[in-house]
Structure formats: C-alpha cells, structure tokens
Coordinates of N, CA and C and ligand atoms in Angstrom, one line a residue:
M29 N 12.3 1.7 4.9 CA 10.9 1.4 4.4 C 9.9 2.4 4.8
Q30 N 9.1 2.9 3.9 CA 8.1 3.8 4.2 C 6.7 3.1 4.2
F31 N 5.8 3.8 4.8 CA 4.4 3.2 5.0 C 3.4 3.9 4.1
F32 N 2.6 3.0 3.5 CA 1.3 3.5 2.9 C 0.2 2.9 3.7
L33 N -1.0 3.6 3.7 CA -2.1 3.1 4.4 C -2.9 2.4 3.3
D34 N -3.3 1.1 3.5 CA -4.1 0.3 2.5 C -5.6 0.5 2.9
S35 N -6.2 1.5 2.5 CA -7.6 1.8 2.9 C -8.2 2.8 2.0
A36 N -9.6 2.8 1.9 CA -10.3 3.8 1.2 C -11.2 4.5 2.2
N37 N -11.0 4.3 3.5 CA -11.9 4.9 4.5 C -11.3 6.3 4.9
L38 N -12.1 7.3 4.7 CA -11.5 8.7 4.9 C -11.1 9.0 6.3
E39 N -11.9 8.4 7.3 CA -11.5 8.6 8.7 C -10.2 8.0 9.0
E40 N -10.0 6.7 8.5 CA -8.8 6.0 8.7 C -7.6 6.8 8.1
I41 N -7.8 7.2 6.9 CA -6.8 7.9 6.1 C -6.4 9.2 6.9
K42 N -7.4 9.9 7.4 CA -7.1 11.2 8.1 C -6.3 10.9 9.3
S43 N -6.7 9.9 10.1 CA -6.1 9.6 11.3 C -4.6 9.1 11.1
A44 N -4.4 8.3 10.1 CA -3.1 7.8 9.8 C -2.2 8.9 9.3
W45 N -2.7 9.8 8.5 CA -1.9 10.9 8.0 C -1.5 11.8 9.1
E46 N -2.5 12.1 10.0 CA -2.2 13.0 11.2 C -1.1 12.4 12.1
M47 N -1.0 11.1 12.1 CA 0.0 10.4 13.0 C 1.4 10.7 12.4
G48 N 1.5 11.1 11.1 CA 2.8 11.4 10.5 C 3.6 10.3 10.0
I49 N 3.0 9.1 10.0 CA 3.8 7.9 9.7 C 3.5 7.3 8.3
I50 N 2.5 7.8 7.6 CA 2.3 7.3 6.2 C 2.8 8.3 5.2
S51 N 3.3 7.8 4.1 CA 3.7 8.6 2.9 C 2.6 8.7 1.8
G52 N 1.7 7.8 1.9 CA 0.6 7.7 0.9 C -0.4 6.7 1.2
V53 N -1.2 6.4 0.2 CA -2.4 5.5 0.4 C -2.5 4.6 -0.8
T54 N -2.9 3.4 -0.6 CA -3.3 2.5 -1.7 C -4.7 2.0 -1.5
T55 N -5.4 2.0 -2.6 CA -6.8 1.5 -2.6 C -6.9 0.3 -3.6
N56 N -8.0 -0.4 -3.6 CA -8.3 -1.3 -4.6 C -9.8 -1.4 -4.7
P57 N -10.4 -2.0 -5.8 CA -11.8 -2.0 -5.9 C -12.6 -2.6 -4.7
S58 N -12.0 -3.6 -4.0 CA -12.7 -4.2 -2.9 C -12.7 -3.2 -1.7
L59 N -11.6 -2.4 -1.5 CA -11.6 -1.5 -0.4 C -12.6 -0.3 -0.7
V60 N -12.7 0.1 -2.0 CA -13.6 1.2 -2.3 C -15.0 0.7 -2.2
A61 N -15.3 -0.6 -2.6 CA -16.7 -1.1 -2.5 C -17.1 -1.2 -1.0
K62 N -16.1 -1.5 -0.1 CA -16.4 -1.6 1.3 C -16.9 -0.3 1.9
E63 N -16.5 0.8 1.3 CA -17.0 2.1 1.7 C -18.3 2.5 1.0
N64 N -18.8 1.6 0.2 CA -20.1 1.8 -0.5 C -20.0 3.0 -1.4
E65 N -18.9 3.3 -2.0 CA -18.6 4.4 -2.8 C -18.5 4.1 -4.3
R66 N -19.5 4.6 -5.0 CA -19.5 4.3 -6.5 C -18.8 5.3 -7.3
D67 N -18.6 6.5 -6.7 CA -17.9 7.6 -7.4 C -16.5 7.7 -7.1
L68 N -15.6 6.8 -7.7 CA -14.2 6.8 -7.4 C -13.5 8.1 -7.6
P69 N -13.8 8.9 -8.7 CA -13.1 10.2 -8.8 C -13.3 11.1 -7.6
S70 N -14.6 11.1 -7.1 CA -14.8 12.1 -6.0 C -14.2 11.5 -4.7
L71 N -14.1 10.2 -4.5 CA -13.4 9.7 -3.3 C -11.9 10.0 -3.4
L72 N -11.4 9.8 -4.6 CA -9.9 10.1 -4.8 C -9.6 11.6 -4.5
T73 N -10.5 12.4 -5.0 CA -10.4 13.9 -4.8 C -10.3 14.2 -3.3
E74 N -11.2 13.5 -2.5 CA -11.2 13.7 -1.0 C -9.9 13.2 -0.4
I75 N -9.4 12.1 -0.9 CA -8.1 11.6 -0.4 C -7.0 12.5 -0.7
T76 N -7.0 13.1 -1.9 CA -5.9 14.1 -2.2 C -5.9 15.3 -1.4
R77 N -7.1 15.6 -0.8 CA -7.2 16.8 0.1 C -6.6 16.5 1.5
I78 N -6.5 15.2 1.8 CA -6.0 14.8 3.1 C -4.5 14.5 3.0
V79 N -4.1 13.7 2.0 CA -2.8 13.2 1.9 C -2.0 13.8 0.8
D80 N -0.8 14.3 1.1 CA 0.1 14.8 0.1 C 1.2 13.8 -0.2
G81 N 0.8 12.8 -1.0 CA 1.8 11.7 -1.3 C 1.1 10.8 -2.3
P82 N 1.8 9.8 -2.8 CA 1.2 8.9 -3.8 C -0.1 8.2 -3.3
I83 N -1.1 8.2 -4.2 CA -2.4 7.6 -3.9 C -2.7 6.6 -5.0
S84 N -2.7 5.3 -4.8 CA -2.9 4.3 -5.8 C -4.4 4.0 -6.0
A85 N -4.8 4.1 -7.2 CA -6.2 3.8 -7.6 C -6.2 2.8 -8.7
E86 N -7.1 1.8 -8.6 CA -7.0 0.7 -9.6 C -8.0 0.8 -10.8
V87 N -7.6 0.4 -11.9 CA -8.5 0.4 -13.1 C -9.4 -0.8 -13.0
I88 N -10.6 -0.7 -13.6 CA -11.5 -1.9 -13.6 C -11.4 -2.6 -14.9
A89 N -11.2 -1.9 -16.0 CA -11.1 -2.5 -17.3 C -10.0 -3.6 -17.3
L90 N -10.2 -4.6 -18.1 CA -9.2 -5.7 -18.2 C -8.5 -5.6 -19.6
D91 N -9.0 -4.8 -20.5 CA -8.4 -4.7 -21.9 C -7.5 -3.5 -21.9
Y92 N -6.5 -3.6 -22.8 CA -5.5 -2.6 -22.9 C -6.1 -1.2 -23.2
P93 N -6.9 -1.0 -24.2 CA -7.4 0.4 -24.4 C -8.3 0.9 -23.3
G94 N -9.1 0.0 -22.7 CA -9.9 0.4 -21.5 C -9.0 0.8 -20.3
M95 N -8.0 0.0 -20.1 CA -7.1 0.3 -19.0 C -6.5 1.7 -19.2
V96 N -6.0 2.0 -20.4 CA -5.3 3.2 -20.6 C -6.3 4.4 -20.5
R97 N -7.5 4.2 -21.0 CA -8.5 5.3 -20.9 C -8.8 5.6 -19.5
E98 N -9.1 4.5 -18.7 CA -9.4 4.8 -17.3 C -8.2 5.4 -16.5
A99 N -7.1 4.9 -16.9 CA -5.8 5.4 -16.2 C -5.7 6.9 -16.5
Q100 N -5.9 7.3 -17.7 CA -5.7 8.7 -18.0 C -6.8 9.6 -17.3
E101 N -8.0 9.0 -17.2 CA -9.0 9.8 -16.5 C -8.7 9.9 -15.0
L102 N -8.2 8.8 -14.4 CA -7.9 8.9 -12.9 C -6.7 9.8 -12.7
A103 N -5.7 9.6 -13.6 CA -4.4 10.4 -13.4 C -4.7 11.9 -13.5
S104 N -5.8 12.3 -14.3 CA -6.1 13.7 -14.5 C -6.7 14.3 -13.2
I105 N -7.1 13.5 -12.2 CA -7.7 14.0 -11.0 C -6.7 14.8 -10.2
H106 N -5.4 14.3 -10.1 CA -4.4 14.9 -9.3 C -3.1 14.3 -9.7
S107 N -2.0 15.1 -9.5 CA -0.7 14.6 -9.9 C -0.2 13.5 -9.0
N108 N -0.8 13.4 -7.8 CA -0.4 12.3 -6.9 C -1.0 10.9 -7.1
I109 N -1.9 10.9 -8.1 CA -2.6 9.6 -8.4 C -1.7 8.7 -9.1
V110 N -1.6 7.4 -8.6 CA -0.8 6.4 -9.2 C -1.8 5.3 -9.7
I111 N -1.6 4.8 -10.9 CA -2.6 3.9 -11.4 C -2.2 2.4 -11.2
K112 N -3.1 1.8 -10.5 CA -2.9 0.3 -10.2 C -3.4 -0.5 -11.3
I113 N -2.5 -1.3 -11.9 CA -2.9 -2.2 -13.0 C -2.6 -3.6 -12.6
P114 N -3.6 -4.5 -12.8 CA -3.3 -5.9 -12.5 C -2.3 -6.5 -13.6
Q115 N -1.6 -7.5 -13.1 CA -0.6 -8.1 -14.0 C -1.3 -9.0 -15.0
S116 N -1.0 -8.7 -16.3 CA -1.6 -9.5 -17.4 C -0.9 -9.0 -18.7
V117 N -1.1 -9.6 -19.8 CA -0.5 -9.1 -21.0 C -1.0 -7.7 -21.3
D118 N -2.3 -7.5 -21.2 CA -2.8 -6.2 -21.5 C -2.3 -5.2 -20.4
G119 N -2.2 -5.7 -19.2 CA -1.8 -4.8 -18.1 C -0.3 -4.3 -18.4
L120 N 0.5 -5.2 -18.8 CA 1.9 -4.8 -19.1 C 2.0 -3.8 -20.3
K121 N 1.1 -4.0 -21.3 CA 1.1 -3.1 -22.4 C 0.7 -1.7 -21.9
A122 N -0.3 -1.7 -21.0 CA -0.9 -0.4 -20.5 C 0.2 0.3 -19.7
V123 N 1.0 -0.5 -18.8 CA 2.0 0.1 -18.0 C 3.1 0.8 -18.9
K124 N 3.4 0.1 -20.0 CA 4.4 0.6 -21.0 C 3.9 1.9 -21.6
T125 N 2.7 1.9 -22.0 CA 2.1 3.1 -22.6 C 2.0 4.3 -21.6
L126 N 1.6 4.0 -20.4 CA 1.4 5.0 -19.4 C 2.7 5.6 -19.0
A127 N 3.7 4.7 -18.9 CA 5.1 5.2 -18.5 C 5.6 6.2 -19.6
G128 N 5.3 5.9 -20.8 CA 5.7 6.8 -21.9 C 4.9 8.2 -21.8
Q129 N 3.8 8.1 -21.1 CA 3.0 9.4 -21.0 C 3.3 10.1 -19.7
G130 N 4.3 9.5 -18.9 CA 4.6 10.1 -17.6 C 3.6 9.9 -16.5
I131 N 2.8 8.8 -16.7 CA 1.8 8.5 -15.7 C 2.4 7.3 -14.9
K132 N 2.4 7.5 -13.5 CA 3.0 6.5 -12.6 C 2.0 5.3 -12.5
T133 N 2.6 4.1 -12.4 CA 1.8 2.9 -12.3 C 2.3 2.0 -11.1
N134 N 1.3 1.2 -10.6 CA 1.6 0.3 -9.5 C 1.1 -1.0 -10.0
M135 N 2.0 -2.0 -10.4 CA 1.5 -3.2 -11.0 C 1.1 -4.1 -9.8
T136 N -0.1 -4.6 -9.8 CA -0.7 -5.3 -8.6 C -1.0 -6.7 -8.9
L137 N -1.3 -7.5 -7.8 CA -1.6 -8.9 -7.9 C -0.4 -9.6 -8.4
I138 N 0.8 -9.3 -7.8 CA 2.0 -10.0 -8.1 C 2.2 -11.2 -7.2
F139 N 2.4 -12.4 -7.8 CA 2.5 -13.6 -7.0 C 3.8 -14.4 -7.3
T140 N 4.6 -13.9 -8.3 CA 5.9 -14.6 -8.6 C 6.9 -13.5 -8.8
P141 N 8.2 -13.9 -8.5 CA 9.3 -12.9 -8.7 C 9.4 -12.4 -10.1
I142 N 9.1 -13.3 -11.0 CA 9.3 -13.0 -12.4 C 8.2 -12.0 -12.9
Q143 N 7.0 -12.2 -12.3 CA 5.9 -11.2 -12.7 C 6.4 -9.8 -12.2
A144 N 7.1 -9.7 -11.1 CA 7.6 -8.4 -10.7 C 8.7 -7.9 -11.6
L145 N 9.5 -8.8 -12.1 CA 10.6 -8.4 -13.0 C 10.0 -7.9 -14.3
L146 N 8.9 -8.6 -14.8 CA 8.3 -8.1 -16.0 C 7.7 -6.7 -15.8
A147 N 7.0 -6.5 -14.7 CA 6.4 -5.2 -14.4 C 7.4 -4.1 -14.4
A148 N 8.6 -4.4 -13.8 CA 9.7 -3.4 -13.8 C 10.2 -3.1 -15.2
R149 N 10.3 -4.2 -16.0 CA 10.8 -4.0 -17.3 C 9.8 -3.2 -18.2
A150 N 8.5 -3.4 -17.9 CA 7.5 -2.7 -18.7 C 7.5 -1.2 -18.4
G151 N 8.1 -0.9 -17.2 CA 8.1 0.6 -16.8 C 7.3 0.9 -15.6
A152 N 6.9 -0.1 -14.8 CA 6.1 0.2 -13.6 C 6.9 1.0 -12.6
T153 N 6.2 2.0 -12.0 CA 6.9 2.8 -10.9 C 7.0 1.9 -9.7
Y154 N 5.9 1.1 -9.4 CA 5.9 0.3 -8.2 C 5.4 -1.1 -8.6
V155 N 5.8 -2.1 -7.8 CA 5.2 -3.4 -7.9 C 4.6 -3.8 -6.5
S156 N 3.5 -4.5 -6.5 CA 2.9 -4.9 -5.3 C 2.8 -6.4 -5.1
P157 N 3.8 -7.1 -4.6 CA 3.6 -8.5 -4.2 C 2.7 -8.7 -3.0
F158 N 1.8 -9.6 -3.2 CA 0.8 -9.9 -2.1 C 1.2 -11.0 -1.2
L159 N 1.6 -10.6 0.0 CA 2.1 -11.6 1.0 C 1.0 -12.5 1.6
G160 N 0.0 -11.8 2.2 CA -1.1 -12.5 2.9 C -1.8 -13.6 2.1
R161 N -2.1 -13.2 0.8 CA -2.9 -14.1 0.0 C -2.1 -15.4 -0.4
L162 N -0.7 -15.3 -0.4 CA 0.1 -16.5 -0.6 C 0.0 -17.3 0.7
D163 N 0.2 -16.6 1.8 CA 0.1 -17.4 3.1 C -1.3 -18.1 3.2
D164 N -2.3 -17.5 2.7 CA -3.7 -18.1 2.7 C -3.7 -19.4 2.0
I165 N -2.9 -19.6 1.0 CA -3.0 -20.9 0.2 C -1.8 -21.8 0.6
G166 N -1.2 -21.5 1.7 CA -0.2 -22.4 2.3 C 1.2 -22.2 1.7
E167 N 1.4 -21.0 1.0 CA 2.8 -20.7 0.6 C 3.3 -19.6 1.5
I168 N 4.6 -19.3 1.4 CA 5.2 -18.3 2.3 C 5.4 -17.0 1.5
G169 N 4.5 -16.1 1.8 CA 4.5 -14.8 1.1 C 5.8 -14.1 1.2
L170 N 6.4 -14.2 2.3 CA 7.7 -13.4 2.5 C 8.8 -13.9 1.6
N171 N 8.7 -15.2 1.2 CA 9.7 -15.7 0.3 C 9.7 -14.9 -1.1
L172 N 8.4 -14.7 -1.5 CA 8.2 -13.9 -2.7 C 8.9 -12.5 -2.6
L173 N 8.6 -11.9 -1.5 CA 9.2 -10.5 -1.3 C 10.7 -10.6 -1.2
N174 N 11.3 -11.5 -0.5 CA 12.7 -11.6 -0.5 C 13.3 -11.8 -1.8
D175 N 12.7 -12.7 -2.7 CA 13.2 -12.9 -4.0 C 13.1 -11.7 -4.9
I176 N 12.0 -10.9 -4.8 CA 11.9 -9.7 -5.6 C 13.0 -8.7 -5.1
C177 N 13.1 -8.5 -3.8 CA 14.2 -7.6 -3.3 C 15.5 -8.0 -3.9
E178 N 15.8 -9.3 -3.9 CA 17.2 -9.7 -4.3 C 17.3 -9.4 -5.8
I179 N 16.3 -9.8 -6.6 CA 16.4 -9.6 -8.1 C 16.5 -8.1 -8.4
F180 N 15.7 -7.3 -7.8 CA 15.8 -5.8 -8.1 C 17.1 -5.2 -7.7
T181 N 17.7 -5.7 -6.6 CA 19.0 -5.2 -6.2 C 20.1 -5.7 -7.2
V182 N 20.1 -7.0 -7.5 CA 21.1 -7.5 -8.4 C 21.1 -6.8 -9.7
H183 N 19.9 -6.5 -10.2 CA 19.8 -5.9 -11.6 C 19.6 -4.4 -11.5
N184 N 19.7 -3.8 -10.3 CA 19.7 -2.4 -10.1 C 18.5 -1.7 -10.7
L185 N 17.3 -2.3 -10.4 CA 16.0 -1.8 -11.0 C 15.5 -0.7 -10.2
Q186 N 15.0 0.3 -10.8 CA 14.5 1.5 -10.1 C 13.1 1.4 -9.6
C187 N 12.4 0.4 -10.1 CA 11.0 0.2 -9.7 C 10.9 -0.1 -8.2
A188 N 10.0 0.6 -7.5 CA 9.9 0.5 -6.0 C 9.0 -0.7 -5.7
I189 N 9.4 -1.4 -4.6 CA 8.7 -2.6 -4.1 C 7.7 -2.2 -3.0
I190 N 6.4 -2.5 -3.1 CA 5.5 -2.3 -2.1 C 5.0 -3.7 -1.5
A191 N 5.4 -4.0 -0.3 CA 4.9 -5.2 0.3 C 3.4 -5.0 0.6
A192 N 2.6 -5.8 -0.1 CA 1.1 -5.6 0.0 C 0.4 -6.9 0.6
S193 N -0.9 -6.8 0.8 CA -1.6 -7.9 1.5 C -0.9 -8.2 2.8
I194 N -0.7 -7.2 3.5 CA 0.0 -7.3 4.8 C -1.1 -7.6 5.9
R195 N -0.9 -8.6 6.7 CA -1.9 -9.1 7.6 C -1.6 -8.9 9.0
N196 N -0.3 -8.7 9.3 CA 0.1 -8.7 10.7 C 1.5 -8.0 10.9
P197 N 1.9 -7.6 12.1 CA 3.1 -6.9 12.4 C 4.4 -7.7 11.9
I198 N 4.3 -9.0 11.9 CA 5.5 -9.8 11.5 C 5.7 -9.6 10.0
H199 N 4.7 -9.5 9.2 CA 4.8 -9.1 7.8 C 5.6 -7.8 7.7
V200 N 5.2 -6.9 8.5 CA 5.8 -5.5 8.4 C 7.3 -5.6 8.8
L201 N 7.6 -6.3 9.9 CA 9.0 -6.4 10.4 C 9.9 -7.1 9.3
E202 N 9.4 -8.2 8.7 CA 10.1 -8.9 7.8 C 10.3 -8.2 6.4
A203 N 9.2 -7.4 6.1 CA 9.3 -6.6 4.9 C 10.4 -5.5 5.0
A204 N 10.5 -4.9 6.2 CA 11.5 -3.9 6.4 C 12.9 -4.6 6.4
K205 N 13.0 -5.8 7.0 CA 14.4 -6.4 6.9 C 14.7 -6.9 5.5
A206 N 13.7 -7.2 4.7 CA 14.0 -7.7 3.3 C 14.5 -6.5 2.5
G207 N 14.1 -5.3 2.8 CA 14.5 -4.1 2.0 C 13.4 -3.6 1.1
A208 N 12.1 -4.0 1.4 CA 11.0 -3.4 0.7 C 11.0 -1.9 0.8
D209 N 10.7 -1.2 -0.3 CA 10.7 0.3 -0.2 C 9.5 0.8 0.6
F210 N 8.4 0.1 0.5 CA 7.2 0.5 1.1 C 6.5 -0.8 1.7
A211 N 5.7 -0.6 2.7 CA 4.7 -1.6 3.1 C 3.4 -0.9 3.1
T212 N 2.4 -1.5 2.5 CA 1.0 -0.9 2.5 C 0.2 -1.7 3.5
V213 N -0.2 -1.0 4.6 CA -0.7 -1.6 5.8 C -2.1 -1.2 6.1
P214 N -3.0 -2.2 6.4 CA -4.4 -1.8 6.8 C -4.3 -1.1 8.2
F215 N -5.4 -0.3 8.4 CA -5.4 0.6 9.6 C -5.3 -0.2 10.9
K216 N -5.9 -1.4 10.9 CA -5.9 -2.3 12.1 C -4.4 -2.7 12.4
V217 N -3.7 -3.0 11.4 CA -2.3 -3.5 11.6 C -1.4 -2.3 12.0
L218 N -1.7 -1.1 11.4 CA -1.0 0.1 11.7 C -1.0 0.4 13.2
N219 N -2.2 0.2 13.8 CA -2.4 0.4 15.2 C -1.7 -0.6 16.0
Q220 N -1.7 -1.9 15.5 CA -1.0 -2.9 16.2 C 0.5 -2.6 16.3
L221 N 1.0 -1.9 15.3 CA 2.4 -1.6 15.2 C 2.7 -0.5 16.3
V222 N 1.8 0.3 16.6 CA 2.0 1.4 17.6 C 2.0 0.9 19.0
N223 N 1.1 0.0 19.2 CA 0.8 -0.4 20.6 C 1.7 -1.6 21.1
H224 N 2.0 -1.6 22.4 CA 2.7 -2.8 23.0 C 2.1 -2.8 24.4
P225 N 1.8 -4.0 25.0 CA 1.3 -4.1 26.3 C 2.2 -3.5 27.4
L226 N 3.5 -3.6 27.2 CA 4.4 -3.0 28.2 C 4.4 -1.5 28.1
T227 N 4.2 -0.9 26.9 CA 4.1 0.6 26.7 C 2.8 1.0 27.5
T228 N 1.7 0.3 27.3 CA 0.4 0.7 28.0 C 0.6 0.6 29.5
A229 N 1.2 -0.6 29.9 CA 1.4 -0.8 31.4 C 2.3 0.3 31.9
G230 N 3.4 0.6 31.2 CA 4.3 1.7 31.6 C 3.7 3.0 31.8
I231 N 2.8 3.4 30.8 CA 2.1 4.7 30.9 C 1.2 4.7 32.2
E232 N 0.5 3.6 32.4 CA -0.4 3.5 33.6 C 0.4 3.6 34.9
K233 N 1.6 3.0 34.9 CA 2.4 3.0 36.2 C 2.9 4.4 36.4
F234 N 3.4 5.0 35.3 CA 4.0 6.4 35.5 C 2.9 7.3 36.0
L235 N 1.7 7.2 35.5 CA 0.6 8.0 35.9 C 0.2 7.8 37.3
K236 N 0.1 6.5 37.7 CA -0.3 6.1 39.1 C 0.7 6.7 40.1
D237 N 2.0 6.5 39.8 CA 3.1 7.0 40.7 C 3.0 8.5 40.8
W238 N 2.8 9.2 39.6 CA 2.7 10.6 39.6 C 1.5 11.1 40.5
Q239 N 0.4 10.4 40.3 CA -0.8 10.8 41.1 C -0.6 10.6 42.6
K240 N 0.2 9.6 43.0 CA 0.5 9.4 44.4 C 1.2 10.6 45.0
I241 N 2.3 11.1 44.3 CA 3.0 12.2 44.8 C 2.2 13.5 44.7
S242 N 1.4 13.7 43.7 CA 0.7 15.0 43.6 C -0.5 15.0 44.6
A243 N -0.9 13.8 45.1 CA -2.0 13.7 46.1 C -1.5 14.2 47.5
N244 N -0.1 14.1 47.7 CA 0.5 14.5 49.0 C 0.5 16.1 49.2
Ligands
LIG15 O1 -2.9 -3.6 -1.5 C1 -3.5 -4.9 -1.9 C2 -4.0 -5.5 -0.6 O2 -4.9 -4.6 -0.1 C3 -4.7 -6.8 -0.6 O3 -4.9 -7.1 0.7 O4 -5.8 -8.3 2.6 O5 -7.1 -8.1 0.5 O6 -5.1 -9.6 0.6 P1 -5.8 -8.4 1.1

C-alpha cells in the first residue's frame, strides 16, 4: 500500500513529501476552502512544484458537461493532476468521457461496494471509499473497503483503491491488510503513524546513557 497525503496545505505537503513516504496528494473542496484559497489552479500549480506524483483535484460542477469542462481545465495544469469526480449518473458519464481522452479520474464519495464497481466499469483510474464517514453514522467503514478489495480482486479490475476519510492509525493498518492500493492520510494521522511512545522513550534513554559516558 502506498500513501497519499490528504491535504491542501502547502507546508504539510512539503513536510510529508520530504519525509519520502507519500506518493501523491489528494484534495477536496473542503480542504481547499480550509486554506482560504479561491484560486484552485494556482494552488495546484504550487503542489505540482513540490510533489512528483498523482495530485487529485475535485470538480465543483454537478452536471456532465460542466464536470468535463472543469476536468479538462484542471488536467491541463499538469500531467500529474487526477480529476476527482463524485459518484452520480453525470459523474459516471464524465469518468467515461475523460477516460476516453486519457485523463485520469478518482471517483469519490464511494459508500457502497457496487458504487465502486460502477466507477471501475466506467473507467475510473482510482476509487475512493470513505471509511471515517461511515463510522460516523454507526456503520463499519472497513467492511466497505474489504468488500471492494474482494470484488476488484475476483474480477481482476485494474482500477486502484484509495482508502479515504482515514481518521486514525487503525484505519491505515486495516487498509494495508485489506489490500488497498493507497491510503490517503491527513497530516495529523501521518505523524501518529511515525511516532510511538517507546520510540520516544528509547531515544531519550540512548541519549541520556551516551551523555553519562561522554561526561566522564
Ligand atoms: O479524501 C476524502 C477525505 O478527505 C474525506 O475525509 O475526514 O472529511 O471524511 P473526511
């Protein structure tokens, strides 16, 4: 399983990229709005200067012609831009058209295994099942991911699975065990993955012991 950073914050993106652990970035309108950024193309251009890998950017239009138009504009920014399209009838049509034009898509807001299968059949490059948001309404998000991984394996689908709406390290561990191709992880969770209290305590003890001997 590879990692994407789920963020539109340039400092976070730079830091995660420099750690060497992410292959790309995913954004969505909420993450972009959090940065108070109205100019999506210039934000994406900045991200492409930091990250050499897939960068997902979401369309705002909900109708098929509008989605395709926005997708073409965003895709023209850089060859690494992947177009995030929400699951809907118009969204599936847009995915099919964009696949025919060689534009990569990431079908988002996936909450059932069959929505993921439809996205793959329409020609999506990636599907993004949302784990945390299912947990939020009392369902088990990881069940969705396990089902999608099983279906895609049984039917030998090439569409890559991105475990999204990741809220904690357990989501990441279980996504890796399920066979997700990617997990898109918020910066806070990425840091939780790095740190462990015994690692911190171990570093402190090594340093203390070393200082004892070098003081003599
Ligand atoms: O990539 C989609 C993901 O960012 C949604 O996460 O935490 O808003 O459910 P969340």
